[in-house]
């Protein structure tokens, strides 16, 4: 699966966002090493801290289906009124740490506006000196 295809799936997932409080819609598409793809959207809650980001929705869906080996993730986010995001939406700190639970620093994160405009970065770049209790 190429980056454009993965971004297209993330854009489709973004349409499912449940974000009545922020009016910000995010979609993610996670490619597993075995080729399976899991998508996710942000799901907000009246108790704000219960909100789940699109990236974690995709990762938790995958883990709950027995998949823990991941190749890359595409992320798209922007104001609800923008059919296609007008800017880049980088994963939040909590999502970066959740990625780190299953992926090493080489995990690819595609931060996209659309299928052709995107930045490709690694988890190591977004989360340097990361914490992993398993390394102690
Ligand atoms: N959000 C995500 O889903 N992913 C990110 O990487 C950043 C933020 C969501 C959480 C909340 O529903 C909304 O965007 C505004 O913060």
Tab-separated table of C-alpha atoms and ligand atoms in Angstrom:
chain	number	residue	atom	x	y	z
A	1	UNK	CA	0.000	0.000	0.000
A	2	UNK	CA	1.492	3.340	-1.013
A	3	UNK	CA	1.286	6.560	0.996
A	4	UNK	CA	-1.441	8.108	-1.197
A	5	UNK	CA	-3.687	5.069	-0.735
A	6	UNK	CA	-3.176	5.096	3.034
A	7	UNK	CA	-3.938	8.836	3.183
A	8	UNK	CA	-7.143	8.269	1.208
A	9	UNK	CA	-8.280	5.757	3.845
A	10	UNK	CA	-7.419	8.251	6.601
A	11	UNK	CA	-9.508	10.920	4.847
A	12	UNK	CA	-12.440	8.489	4.716
A	13	UNK	CA	-12.054	7.701	8.420
A	14	UNK	CA	-12.012	11.432	9.197
A	15	UNK	CA	-15.581	11.678	7.899
A	16	UNK	CA	-16.643	9.437	10.806
A	17	UNK	CA	-15.170	11.774	13.456
A	18	UNK	CA	-17.404	12.400	16.470
A	19	UNK	CA	-16.240	15.835	17.550
A	20	UNK	CA	-19.171	18.014	18.682
A	21	UNK	CA	-17.020	19.878	21.232
A	22	UNK	CA	-13.938	20.865	19.263
A	23	UNK	CA	-15.345	20.879	15.742
A	24	UNK	CA	-11.999	19.350	14.726
A	25	UNK	CA	-12.048	16.167	12.680
A	26	UNK	CA	-9.136	13.741	12.536
A	27	UNK	CA	-8.712	10.486	10.631
A	28	UNK	CA	-5.954	7.886	10.739
A	29	UNK	CA	-5.096	4.776	8.756
A	30	UNK	CA	-2.644	2.283	10.251
A	31	UNK	CA	-0.834	-0.215	8.025
A	32	UNK	CA	0.202	-3.429	9.758
A	33	UNK	CA	3.325	-5.307	8.700
A	34	UNK	CA	1.085	-8.102	7.374
A	35	UNK	CA	-0.720	-5.669	5.055
A	36	UNK	CA	-3.917	-5.224	7.060
A	37	UNK	CA	-5.173	-1.651	7.543
A	38	UNK	CA	-7.079	-0.304	10.537
A	39	UNK	CA	-8.680	3.127	10.399
A	40	UNK	CA	-9.715	5.433	13.217
A	41	UNK	CA	-11.333	8.785	13.938
A	42	UNK	CA	-11.378	11.033	16.968
A	43	UNK	CA	-14.211	10.282	19.362
A	44	UNK	CA	-14.952	13.043	21.859
A	45	UNK	CA	-16.774	12.905	25.148
A	46	UNK	CA	-18.674	15.343	27.318
A	47	UNK	CA	-16.109	14.501	30.011
A	48	UNK	CA	-13.266	15.864	27.900
A	49	UNK	CA	-10.537	13.591	29.277
A	50	UNK	CA	-12.382	10.549	27.906
A	51	UNK	CA	-11.829	11.781	24.348
A	52	UNK	CA	-9.891	9.396	22.115
A	53	UNK	CA	-7.713	10.579	19.234
A	54	UNK	CA	-7.957	9.115	15.742
A	55	UNK	CA	-4.506	7.544	15.969
A	56	UNK	CA	-5.273	5.720	19.193
A	57	UNK	CA	-8.630	4.571	17.861
A	58	UNK	CA	-6.840	2.935	14.920
A	59	UNK	CA	-4.093	1.428	17.097
A	60	UNK	CA	-6.518	0.091	19.708
A	61	UNK	CA	-8.728	-1.405	17.011
A	62	UNK	CA	-5.691	-3.196	15.599
A	63	UNK	CA	-4.421	-4.443	18.966
A	64	UNK	CA	-7.891	-5.635	19.924
A	65	UNK	CA	-7.895	-7.706	16.722
A	66	UNK	CA	-4.547	-9.288	17.576
A	67	UNK	CA	-2.289	-7.067	15.444
A	68	UNK	CA	0.705	-5.450	17.143
A	69	UNK	CA	3.270	-5.077	14.348
A	70	UNK	CA	2.916	-1.835	12.478
A	71	UNK	CA	4.567	-0.384	9.374
A	72	UNK	CA	3.232	3.164	9.142
A	73	UNK	CA	0.293	5.433	9.923
A	74	UNK	CA	-1.308	8.261	7.950
A	75	UNK	CA	-2.943	11.130	9.855
A	76	UNK	CA	-5.215	13.888	8.529
A	77	UNK	CA	-6.891	16.515	10.663
A	78	UNK	CA	-8.533	19.883	10.423
A	79	UNK	CA	-11.580	21.995	11.131
A	80	UNK	CA	-14.873	20.229	10.438
A	81	UNK	CA	-15.832	22.778	7.773
A	82	UNK	CA	-12.733	21.911	5.748
A	83	UNK	CA	-13.647	18.896	3.590
A	84	UNK	CA	-9.913	18.440	3.008
A	85	UNK	CA	-7.591	19.618	5.810
A	86	UNK	CA	-5.888	22.916	5.073
A	87	UNK	CA	-2.935	22.246	7.377
A	88	UNK	CA	-0.850	19.435	8.824
A	89	UNK	CA	-2.015	17.757	12.065
A	90	UNK	CA	0.785	16.108	14.024
A	91	UNK	CA	-0.032	13.353	16.552
A	92	UNK	CA	-0.433	14.472	20.174
A	93	UNK	CA	2.004	13.412	22.883
A	94	UNK	CA	-0.207	10.654	24.260
A	95	UNK	CA	-0.590	9.092	20.810
A	96	UNK	CA	3.179	9.264	20.272
A	97	UNK	CA	3.731	7.311	23.492
A	98	UNK	CA	1.060	4.759	22.506
A	99	UNK	CA	2.828	4.306	19.148
A	100	UNK	CA	6.096	3.810	21.053
A	101	UNK	CA	4.525	0.922	22.966
A	102	UNK	CA	4.362	-1.113	19.766
A	103	UNK	CA	6.840	0.527	17.385
A	104	UNK	CA	10.496	1.493	17.365
A	105	UNK	CA	11.933	4.822	16.275
A	106	UNK	CA	11.776	3.891	12.607
A	107	UNK	CA	7.975	3.754	12.520
A	108	UNK	CA	6.778	6.067	9.727
A	109	UNK	CA	4.180	8.752	10.417
A	110	UNK	CA	2.634	10.389	7.365
A	111	UNK	CA	1.143	13.744	8.282
A	112	UNK	CA	-1.037	14.738	5.353
A	113	UNK	CA	-3.250	17.433	3.940
A	114	UNK	CA	-4.299	15.257	1.014
A	115	UNK	CA	-3.069	12.326	-1.042
A	116	UNK	CA	-0.191	14.249	-2.602
A	117	UNK	CA	0.686	16.875	0.018
A	118	UNK	CA	2.215	15.195	3.038
A	119	UNK	CA	5.237	15.050	5.328
A	120	UNK	CA	6.818	11.757	6.260
A	121	UNK	CA	8.531	11.661	9.650
A	122	UNK	CA	9.650	8.913	12.008
A	123	UNK	CA	8.485	8.215	15.532
A	124	UNK	CA	12.089	8.751	16.633
A	125	UNK	CA	11.941	12.295	15.287
A	126	UNK	CA	8.608	13.046	16.970
A	127	UNK	CA	9.453	11.362	20.280
A	128	UNK	CA	13.182	11.575	21.024
A	129	UNK	CA	14.517	10.113	24.293
A	130	UNK	CA	11.298	8.165	24.676
A	131	UNK	CA	10.332	6.263	27.788
A	132	UNK	CA	10.133	2.472	27.702
A	133	UNK	CA	10.146	0.654	31.042
A	134	UNK	CA	11.072	-2.527	29.164
A	135	UNK	CA	14.540	-1.091	28.530
A	136	UNK	CA	15.423	-0.877	32.244
B	1	LIG	N1	-6.953	14.893	17.902
B	1	LIG	C1	-6.693	13.706	17.263
B	1	LIG	O1	-7.613	12.900	17.043
B	1	LIG	N2	-5.419	13.441	16.905
B	1	LIG	C2	-4.374	14.298	17.055
B	1	LIG	O2	-3.257	13.968	16.698
B	1	LIG	C3	-4.590	15.618	17.647
B	1	LIG	C4	-5.927	15.856	18.234
B	1	LIG	C5	-8.339	15.208	18.271
B	1	LIG	C6	-8.646	15.181	19.727
B	1	LIG	C7	-9.850	16.101	19.799
B	1	LIG	O3	-11.012	15.350	19.505
B	1	LIG	C8	-9.617	17.096	18.684
B	1	LIG	O4	-8.660	16.515	17.830
B	1	LIG	C9	-9.149	18.458	19.135
B	1	LIG	O5	-8.074	18.364	19.973
